[in-house]
Coordinates of C-alpha atoms in Angstrom, one line a residue:
M982 CA 3.5 0.0 12.7
T983 CA 7.9 0.4 12.5
E984 CA 10.2 2.1 10.6
A985 CA 8.1 4.9 8.7
R986 CA 11.1 4.6 6.3
G987 CA 12.1 1.2 5.0
P988 CA 9.7 -0.4 2.0
F989 CA 9.2 2.2 0.1
G990 CA 12.2 3.5 -0.7
P991 CA 14.9 2.4 -3.3
R992 CA 16.6 -0.6 -2.2
R993 CA 16.9 -2.3 -5.1
G994 CA 17.7 -6.3 -6.7
T995 CA 19.9 -6.9 -9.9
H996 CA 19.5 -4.5 -12.9
G997 CA 18.1 -1.3 -10.4
R998 CA 14.5 -3.7 -10.5
R999 CA 13.1 -3.4 -6.8
A1000 CA 14.4 -6.5 -4.5
P1001 CA 11.5 -9.7 -5.2
G1002 CA 9.2 -8.8 -2.5
T1003 CA 10.2 -5.0 -1.5
P1004 CA 6.4 -2.2 -1.7
C1005 CA 7.3 -1.2 -5.0
W1006 CA 3.5 1.0 -6.0
V1007 CA 0.5 1.9 -4.1
S1008 CA -2.7 1.3 -6.1
L1009 CA -5.9 2.7 -5.0
M1010 CA -9.8 2.2 -7.5
V1011 CA -12.4 4.3 -7.7
H1012 CA -16.2 5.5 -8.5
G1013 CA -15.4 9.4 -8.9
L1014 CA -12.1 9.5 -10.6
T1015 CA -12.0 13.6 -10.8
A1016 CA -13.1 13.7 -7.7
T1017 CA -10.3 11.3 -6.0
E1018 CA -8.1 12.9 -7.8
R1019 CA -9.0 16.5 -6.0
F1020 CA -8.7 15.1 -2.6
Y1021 CA -4.9 13.8 -2.7
G1022 CA -4.1 16.9 -4.9
E1023 CA -5.7 18.9 -2.0
L1024 CA -4.4 16.5 0.5
F1025 CA -0.7 15.4 -0.5
G1026 CA 0.0 17.6 -3.6
W1027 CA -0.1 15.0 -6.3
K1028 CA 0.0 16.5 -9.7
F1029 CA -1.7 13.4 -12.2
E1030 CA -1.1 12.5 -16.3
P1031 CA -2.8 10.0 -17.9
G1032 CA -1.1 6.3 -17.1
P1033 CA -1.9 2.3 -18.6
Q1034 CA -6.1 2.5 -19.3
Q1035 CA -5.8 -1.4 -19.5
L1036 CA -8.3 -2.4 -17.4
G1037 CA -9.6 1.3 -17.4
P1038 CA -9.1 5.2 -16.7
Y1039 CA -6.4 5.3 -14.3
S1040 CA -4.3 8.1 -13.8
W1041 CA -0.7 8.3 -12.3
A1042 CA 0.3 10.5 -9.2
L1043 CA 3.3 12.6 -9.0
L1044 CA 4.9 14.3 -6.5
D1045 CA 7.4 16.7 -8.2
G1046 CA 7.3 15.3 -11.8
H1047 CA 8.3 11.7 -9.8
R1048 CA 5.3 9.3 -9.4
V1049 CA 4.4 7.8 -6.5
G1050 CA 1.0 5.8 -7.3
G1051 CA -2.0 5.5 -9.3
I1052 CA -5.2 6.0 -8.7
G1053 CA -8.0 4.5 -11.8
Q1054 CA -11.7 4.3 -11.8
L1055 CA -13.6 1.2 -11.8
A1056 CA -16.5 0.4 -13.9
P1057 CA -19.4 1.7 -12.6
D1058 CA -21.3 -2.2 -12.1
L1059 CA -17.6 -3.2 -10.3
H1060 CA -19.3 -2.9 -6.6
L1061 CA -15.9 -3.9 -5.3
P1062 CA -14.1 -3.0 -1.4
I1063 CA -12.3 0.6 -2.4
A1064 CA -9.3 0.4 -1.1
W1065 CA -5.6 1.5 -0.7
T1066 CA -3.6 -1.4 -2.5
P1067 CA 0.2 -2.4 -2.0
H1068 CA 2.6 -4.4 -5.5
F1069 CA 4.8 -6.2 -3.9
A1070 CA 8.1 -6.4 -6.5
T1071 CA 9.0 -9.4 -7.9
D1072 CA 11.5 -10.3 -10.9
D1073 CA 8.5 -12.9 -12.6
V1074 CA 5.4 -12.4 -12.3
D1075 CA 3.9 -15.3 -14.0
R1076 CA 6.2 -17.8 -11.9
T1077 CA 4.7 -15.2 -8.5
A1078 CA 1.0 -15.4 -9.7
E1079 CA 1.2 -19.8 -9.8
A1080 CA 3.0 -19.5 -6.3
V1081 CA 0.0 -17.2 -5.2
R1082 CA -2.1 -20.6 -6.4
L1083 CA 0.0 -23.2 -4.9
C1084 CA 0.4 -21.2 -1.5
G1085 CA -3.6 -20.5 -1.4
G1086 CA -4.5 -17.9 -2.4
T1087 CA -6.8 -16.1 -5.6
V1088 CA -5.5 -14.7 -8.6
G1089 CA -7.6 -12.6 -9.1
V1090 CA -6.6 -10.4 -12.2
G1091 CA -3.7 -10.3 -14.6
P1092 CA -0.5 -11.0 -15.2
V1093 CA -1.6 -8.2 -18.2
E1094 CA 0.6 -5.5 -18.8
A1095 CA 1.2 -2.3 -18.5
R1096 CA 1.5 0.1 -21.5
G1097 CA 5.0 -0.8 -21.9
T1098 CA 6.5 -0.4 -17.7
G1099 CA 5.7 -3.5 -16.7
R1100 CA 3.6 -6.5 -15.9
L1101 CA 0.8 -6.9 -12.8
V1102 CA -1.2 -9.8 -10.7
I1103 CA -3.2 -8.7 -8.8
G1104 CA -4.5 -11.1 -5.9
S1105 CA -5.8 -12.4 -2.2
D1106 CA -3.7 -14.0 0.4
T1107 CA -4.9 -16.8 2.4
S1108 CA -6.9 -14.6 4.8
G1109 CA -8.1 -12.4 1.7
A1110 CA -6.9 -9.4 2.2
V1111 CA -5.9 -8.0 -1.2
F1112 CA -2.5 -7.1 -3.0
G1113 CA -0.4 -6.3 -6.3
V1114 CA 2.1 -8.1 -7.8
W1115 CA 4.7 -6.1 -10.1
Q1116 CA 8.1 -7.2 -12.6
G1117 CA 8.2 -3.1 -13.7
V1118 CA 11.3 -2.7 -16.3
P1119 CA 13.7 -0.5 -14.3
G1120 CA 12.6 2.7 -13.0
T1121 CA 9.0 2.4 -12.8
G1122 CA 7.2 2.1 -9.3
T1123 CA 7.2 4.4 -6.1
A1124 CA 10.1 7.1 -7.5
V1125 CA 10.0 9.3 -4.4
T1126 CA 10.1 8.4 -0.7
G1127 CA 10.6 10.3 2.6
V1128 CA 8.6 13.6 2.0
H1129 CA 5.6 14.7 2.5
G1130 CA 2.9 12.9 0.3
T1131 CA 4.5 9.6 -0.1
P1132 CA 3.8 6.0 0.9
A1133 CA 6.0 5.1 3.9
W1134 CA 4.9 2.4 5.2
T1135 CA 2.4 -1.0 4.3
E1136 CA 0.7 -3.2 7.1
L1137 CA -1.6 -6.0 6.6
L1138 CA -4.7 -6.3 9.8
T1139 CA -5.6 -9.3 10.1
F1140 CA -7.0 -11.9 12.9
E1141 CA -3.3 -13.5 13.6
T1142 CA -0.8 -13.9 12.3
A1143 CA 0.9 -16.7 11.8
S1144 CA -1.3 -18.6 9.2
V1145 CA -0.4 -15.2 6.2
T1146 CA 3.0 -15.1 7.8
K1147 CA 3.1 -18.1 7.0
F1148 CA 1.9 -17.1 3.4
Y1149 CA 4.3 -13.8 2.6
K1150 CA 7.0 -16.1 3.7
T1151 CA 6.7 -19.0 1.3
L1152 CA 6.0 -16.6 -1.8
F1153 CA 8.7 -13.9 -0.7
G1154 CA 10.4 -15.0 1.3
Y1155 CA 10.4 -12.8 4.4
E1156 CA 12.4 -13.2 7.5
E1157 CA 9.7 -14.1 10.5
E1158 CA 10.6 -10.7 13.7
P1159 CA 7.8 -10.8 16.3
V1160 CA 7.2 -8.2 17.9
V1161 CA 8.0 -8.8 21.6
S1162 CA 5.2 -6.6 23.9
A1163 CA 1.9 -8.0 26.6
G1164 CA -0.6 -9.3 24.2
L1165 CA 0.6 -7.6 20.8
D1166 CA 0.3 -10.1 17.8
Y1167 CA 2.5 -8.0 15.5
V1168 CA 4.9 -9.3 13.1
T1169 CA 7.9 -7.6 11.1
L1170 CA 8.9 -8.6 7.8
R1171 CA 12.5 -8.5 6.8
L1172 CA 14.7 -8.3 3.5
D1173 CA 17.7 -9.5 4.2
G1174 CA 17.8 -8.1 8.1
V1175 CA 15.7 -5.0 6.4
P1176 CA 12.2 -3.7 7.8
V1177 CA 9.6 -4.4 4.2
A1178 CA 6.3 -4.8 5.8
G1179 CA 4.9 -6.1 8.8
V1180 CA 1.6 -8.2 10.3
H1181 CA -0.9 -7.1 12.5
G1182 CA -3.6 -9.6 13.8
V1183 CA -5.6 -8.3 15.5
G1184 CA -8.3 -10.8 16.3
H1185 CA -12.2 -9.8 16.8
S1186 CA -10.9 -6.0 16.4
L1187 CA -10.9 -6.4 12.6
P1188 CA -13.6 -4.9 10.4
R1189 CA -16.4 -7.1 10.2
D1190 CA -17.4 -4.8 6.8
R1191 CA -13.8 -4.7 5.3
G1192 CA -12.2 -8.3 7.0
S1193 CA -8.1 -8.9 6.4
H1194 CA -6.9 -5.7 4.7
W1195 CA -3.3 -3.8 3.4
L1196 CA -3.2 -0.3 5.2
T1197 CA -1.3 2.4 3.5
Y1198 CA 1.1 4.5 5.9
F1199 CA 1.3 8.2 3.8
Q1200 CA 4.1 10.5 5.4
V1201 CA 2.7 13.8 6.0
D1202 CA 4.9 16.5 7.8
D1203 CA 2.0 18.0 10.5
A1204 CA 0.0 15.6 11.6
D1205 CA -2.6 17.6 13.3
A1206 CA -3.0 20.0 9.9
A1207 CA -4.1 16.9 7.4
L1208 CA -6.5 15.5 10.0
R1209 CA -8.1 18.8 9.3
R1210 CA -8.0 19.7 6.3
V1211 CA -8.8 16.3 5.4
A1212 CA -12.0 16.9 7.3
E1213 CA -12.0 19.9 5.2
L1214 CA -11.6 18.0 1.7
G1215 CA -14.5 15.7 2.5
G1216 CA -12.6 12.9 4.3
R1217 CA -13.2 11.6 7.7
V1218 CA -11.3 11.6 11.1
L1219 CA -11.5 7.1 12.7
E1220 CA -8.9 7.3 14.8
P1221 CA -7.0 11.1 15.5
A1222 CA -3.6 11.3 14.8
H1223 CA -1.5 10.3 18.5
D1224 CA 2.3 10.0 19.6
S1225 CA 3.9 6.9 19.3
P1226 CA 7.9 5.5 19.2
H1227 CA 7.5 5.8 15.1
G1228 CA 5.4 9.1 14.8
R1229 CA 2.6 11.1 15.3
V1230 CA 0.3 9.5 13.2
A1231 CA -3.7 9.3 12.6
K1232 CA -5.8 6.9 10.2
V1233 CA -8.7 8.7 7.9
A1234 CA -11.0 7.4 5.3
D1235 CA -11.1 9.4 1.9
P1236 CA -14.8 10.4 0.2
E1237 CA -15.2 6.9 -1.0
G1238 CA -13.9 5.0 2.0
A1239 CA -10.9 4.1 2.0
L1240 CA -8.2 3.6 4.5
L1241 CA -5.4 5.8 5.6
A1242 CA -2.5 6.8 7.9
L1243 CA -0.6 9.3 8.3
V1244 CA 2.5 9.6 9.5
Q1245 CA 4.6 13.2 10.8
D1246 CA 8.8 11.3 11.3
P1247 CA 9.4 12.1 14.4
R1248 CA 12.6 13.6 13.5

């Protein structure tokens, strides 16, 4: 992990849109929408309102009236991994979808319209990790950052960084910055010098039941207090809070098994 506040802030390109390749949204698909809303509402203080329903029931997650992410309900016959999915901005979702295929990835959903707010694609990269691509109208996407309950960083956990980093560099034009540390396989992806995401090669530590996957870090005011709340609400603590150069960090799973990291700003 690198700068915790980097990717989800108001980094924008022309016409008020985020620069292509910038993480701009996070979304979670679950089986129990009401119970999941209750968990995150208690943990992060989110409120919910109905969102686009093209792919089934879906709710916007709000903080002080501002959108921070979305949670949708899977169809009963779909048994997909429950995971937070980052979405990356694009100015042309059709062209980006075609580029995903040409780069060796897969497009699983879309492009589809999202009730007047934009168009999206859900795909997977060359390592099998699922991600989204979002072409939104101005003002859409994650609207507040830097406070408790907001996305702070996104990181791809995979076997090794080289091949999948090439995929994302080709797709979004990222600059690659390897982190120089003995035994660490980590690459920071940058746009115009600004860090927007990380790729962490973990080798055989990669969970066999999950494979390559994106991990979203959410900012919290107090990591230790947040861990206690996770347990009280029926989630699991996977990695206890520990201090790092980027803040106090922990990893948890929600009641349906979705992984997320919590990061307390080191200020």
